[in-house]
Amino acid sequence: AGFITPKLQLHVSNYQFDVPLANGAMSATRLVPTFSLDSGLVFEREASYFGRGFRQTLEPRAFYVNTSYRDQSLLPNYDSGATDFNFAAIYLENAYVGNDRISDSHLLTLGVTTRLLDPQTGAEAARFGMAQRLRFKDQNVTLPGGTPVQDRFSDVLLGASVNWHPSWAFDSTVQFNPTTE
């Protein structure tokens, strides 16, 4: 099986101020378009490990994002913060939560996951994955006091989740920086 999910977003914000901005403006409007393309494949096979039968998957995934740069340095930051770097956030279009900052992005995230599923119930017994982001240009939109993101390659995320018994689960993520090791 497989999927392709194209997405076009248009982020529009309008601010009205009681006190002028540094440039003297009493209002500001921001319009930021984003295009993303999420795609993946799911391969399945029957497998047996430790005397137990499973359906094993192999799930490669590619996620492309292109968000235009808009200078947002004069806009206030009421509610935006950086997302945590994890398996959920590496496949998001915006590097920030909240509405006051929309990150400029031109990047590709590549990942692969393999899962062991119980063939009778479909319950996930184990999941192992890795993902890394490739940045094609610097990210210049930052939070106040921040610096542009210039790293072309993100840290590598390695994750494992094991639910061998319904009462017990183990979940872990390792973040590895190839530059600093």
Tab-separated table of C-alpha atoms in Angstrom:
chain	number	residue	atom	x	y	z
A	1	ALA	CA	0.000	0.000	0.000
A	2	GLY	CA	1.037	3.617	-0.208
A	3	PHE	CA	-0.096	7.188	0.154
A	4	ILE	CA	0.563	10.628	-1.306
A	5	THR	CA	-0.861	13.641	0.518
A	6	PRO	CA	-0.327	17.026	-1.119
A	7	LYS	CA	-1.271	19.996	1.055
A	8	LEU	CA	-1.491	23.716	0.350
A	9	GLN	CA	-1.836	26.050	3.341
A	10	LEU	CA	-2.288	29.795	3.520
A	11	HIS	CA	-1.512	31.372	6.893
A	12	VAL	CA	-3.070	34.827	7.213
A	13	SER	CA	-2.731	37.003	10.305
A	14	ASN	CA	-3.720	40.600	10.977
A	15	TYR	CA	-2.544	42.553	14.014
A	16	GLN	CA	-3.946	45.851	15.327
A	17	PHE	CA	-1.831	47.622	17.964
A	18	ASP	CA	-2.530	50.248	20.624
A	19	VAL	CA	1.179	51.103	20.665
A	20	PRO	CA	3.058	51.446	17.361
A	21	LEU	CA	5.612	48.902	16.241
A	22	ALA	CA	9.302	49.847	15.957
A	23	ASN	CA	8.644	51.020	12.381
A	24	GLY	CA	5.709	53.221	13.524
A	25	ALA	CA	2.972	50.978	12.081
A	26	MET	CA	-0.260	50.555	14.033
A	27	SER	CA	-1.188	47.356	12.179
A	28	ALA	CA	0.476	44.496	10.356
A	29	THR	CA	-0.736	41.756	8.043
A	30	ARG	CA	1.147	38.564	7.283
A	31	LEU	CA	0.316	36.121	4.480
A	32	VAL	CA	2.479	32.972	4.279
A	33	PRO	CA	1.859	30.152	1.756
A	34	THR	CA	3.039	26.602	2.461
A	35	PHE	CA	3.157	23.590	0.182
A	36	SER	CA	3.870	20.109	1.511
A	37	LEU	CA	3.880	16.639	0.048
A	38	ASP	CA	3.795	13.638	2.365
A	39	SER	CA	4.299	10.212	0.821
A	40	GLY	CA	4.983	6.712	1.968
A	41	LEU	CA	4.807	3.048	1.163
A	42	VAL	CA	3.808	0.089	3.339
A	43	PHE	CA	5.240	-3.345	2.598
A	44	GLU	CA	4.018	-6.342	4.612
A	45	ARG	CA	5.232	-9.882	5.126
A	46	GLU	CA	4.604	-12.736	7.499
A	47	ALA	CA	7.421	-13.235	10.004
A	48	SER	CA	8.221	-15.240	13.099
A	49	TYR	CA	10.422	-14.080	15.999
A	50	PHE	CA	10.969	-15.825	19.321
A	51	GLY	CA	8.434	-18.512	18.379
A	52	ARG	CA	5.657	-15.955	17.801
A	53	GLY	CA	4.039	-15.155	14.434
A	54	PHE	CA	3.770	-11.527	13.238
A	55	ARG	CA	2.899	-9.421	10.271
A	56	GLN	CA	6.003	-7.284	9.721
A	57	THR	CA	5.834	-3.983	7.891
A	58	LEU	CA	8.491	-1.853	6.236
A	59	GLU	CA	7.310	1.751	5.853
A	60	PRO	CA	9.576	4.246	4.058
A	61	ARG	CA	8.321	7.845	4.178
A	62	ALA	CA	9.304	11.116	2.460
A	63	PHE	CA	7.944	14.501	3.549
A	64	TYR	CA	8.694	17.671	1.543
A	65	VAL	CA	7.870	21.208	2.742
A	66	ASN	CA	8.293	24.570	1.034
A	67	THR	CA	7.177	27.674	2.963
A	68	SER	CA	8.012	31.132	1.643
A	69	TYR	CA	10.034	33.540	3.780
A	70	ARG	CA	8.164	36.488	5.266
A	71	ASP	CA	9.942	38.850	7.677
A	72	GLN	CA	8.125	38.472	10.996
A	73	SER	CA	10.746	40.095	13.233
A	74	LEU	CA	8.603	43.180	13.982
A	75	LEU	CA	5.527	41.126	14.893
A	76	PRO	CA	4.879	40.372	18.546
A	77	ASN	CA	5.124	36.820	19.810
A	78	TYR	CA	2.133	36.143	22.030
A	79	ASP	CA	1.885	32.361	21.822
A	80	SER	CA	4.553	30.768	19.600
A	81	GLY	CA	7.271	28.417	20.777
A	82	ALA	CA	9.600	25.916	19.175
A	83	THR	CA	8.276	22.394	18.725
A	84	ASP	CA	10.142	19.569	20.398
A	85	PHE	CA	12.315	17.582	18.023
A	86	ASN	CA	10.688	14.154	17.916
A	87	PHE	CA	9.049	11.689	15.527
A	88	ALA	CA	5.762	13.578	15.479
A	89	ALA	CA	7.295	17.032	14.919
A	90	ILE	CA	9.788	16.001	12.231
A	91	TYR	CA	6.820	15.490	9.885
A	92	LEU	CA	5.222	18.909	10.541
A	93	GLU	CA	5.197	21.888	8.179
A	94	ASN	CA	5.936	24.537	10.838
A	95	ALA	CA	8.856	24.492	13.289
A	96	TYR	CA	6.725	26.459	15.787
A	97	VAL	CA	3.530	25.893	17.724
A	98	GLY	CA	1.192	28.857	18.054
A	99	ASN	CA	0.199	31.398	15.437
A	100	ASP	CA	2.718	34.233	15.754
A	101	ARG	CA	5.592	32.577	13.864
A	102	ILE	CA	5.415	30.566	10.648
A	103	SER	CA	8.843	29.135	9.822
A	104	ASP	CA	10.234	29.502	6.331
A	105	SER	CA	11.110	25.999	5.237
A	106	HIS	CA	12.543	24.265	2.233
A	107	LEU	CA	13.255	20.774	3.484
A	108	LEU	CA	12.875	17.062	2.967
A	109	THR	CA	12.417	14.576	5.775
A	110	LEU	CA	13.240	10.933	5.077
A	111	GLY	CA	12.323	8.148	7.446
A	112	VAL	CA	11.685	4.445	7.673
A	113	THR	CA	9.715	2.423	10.202
A	114	THR	CA	9.253	-1.291	10.673
A	115	ARG	CA	6.480	-2.681	12.841
A	116	LEU	CA	5.576	-6.114	14.188
A	117	LEU	CA	1.803	-6.580	14.321
A	118	ASP	CA	-0.214	-9.368	15.897
A	119	PRO	CA	-1.858	-11.052	12.865
A	120	GLN	CA	-5.083	-11.849	14.767
A	121	THR	CA	-5.733	-8.474	16.446
A	122	GLY	CA	-3.590	-6.005	14.515
A	123	ALA	CA	-2.104	-4.794	17.807
A	124	GLU	CA	1.386	-3.378	17.537
A	125	ALA	CA	3.911	-5.534	19.383
A	126	ALA	CA	7.001	-3.558	18.362
A	127	ARG	CA	8.021	-0.545	16.271
A	128	PHE	CA	11.505	0.564	15.217
A	129	GLY	CA	12.198	3.669	13.177
A	130	MET	CA	14.626	6.338	12.108
A	131	ALA	CA	14.266	9.730	10.445
A	132	GLN	CA	16.390	12.697	9.425
A	133	ARG	CA	15.634	16.088	7.904
A	134	LEU	CA	17.578	17.664	5.031
A	135	ARG	CA	17.329	21.471	4.848
A	136	PHE	CA	17.869	22.999	1.377
A	137	LYS	CA	18.180	26.592	2.662
A	138	ASP	CA	18.603	28.385	5.981
A	139	GLN	CA	15.522	28.913	8.137
A	140	ASN	CA	15.496	32.680	8.783
A	141	VAL	CA	12.255	33.073	10.743
A	142	THR	CA	13.143	32.754	14.417
A	143	LEU	CA	11.637	33.394	17.796
A	144	PRO	CA	12.669	36.710	19.390
A	145	GLY	CA	16.381	36.575	20.212
A	146	GLY	CA	16.900	33.435	18.094
A	147	THR	CA	19.389	32.834	15.316
A	148	PRO	CA	18.724	31.408	11.838
A	149	VAL	CA	18.924	27.624	11.486
A	150	GLN	CA	21.806	26.858	9.152
A	151	ASP	CA	22.373	23.131	9.683
A	152	ARG	CA	21.716	21.285	6.431
A	153	PHE	CA	21.162	17.950	8.182
A	154	SER	CA	19.149	17.544	11.363
A	155	ASP	CA	20.031	15.132	14.107
A	156	VAL	CA	19.058	11.539	13.356
A	157	LEU	CA	16.117	10.220	15.352
A	158	LEU	CA	16.132	6.536	16.286
A	159	GLY	CA	13.098	5.137	18.043
A	160	ALA	CA	11.858	1.866	19.455
A	161	SER	CA	8.611	0.824	21.055
A	162	VAL	CA	7.926	-2.659	22.414
A	163	ASN	CA	4.557	-3.893	23.710
A	164	TRP	CA	5.396	-7.542	24.197
A	165	HIS	CA	2.730	-8.024	26.873
A	166	PRO	CA	-0.550	-6.034	27.223
A	167	SER	CA	0.447	-4.887	30.738
A	168	TRP	CA	3.920	-3.631	29.842
A	169	ALA	CA	5.291	-1.258	27.234
A	170	PHE	CA	8.694	0.248	26.514
A	171	ASP	CA	9.146	3.351	24.381
A	172	SER	CA	12.394	5.165	23.643
A	173	THR	CA	13.899	7.718	21.289
A	174	VAL	CA	17.564	8.480	20.742
A	175	GLN	CA	18.661	11.705	19.091
A	176	PHE	CA	22.070	11.448	17.445
A	177	ASN	CA	24.061	14.403	16.108
A	178	PRO	CA	26.388	13.099	13.361
A	179	THR	CA	28.595	16.218	13.566
A	180	THR	CA	29.364	16.080	17.276
A	181	GLU	CA	28.643	12.344	17.697
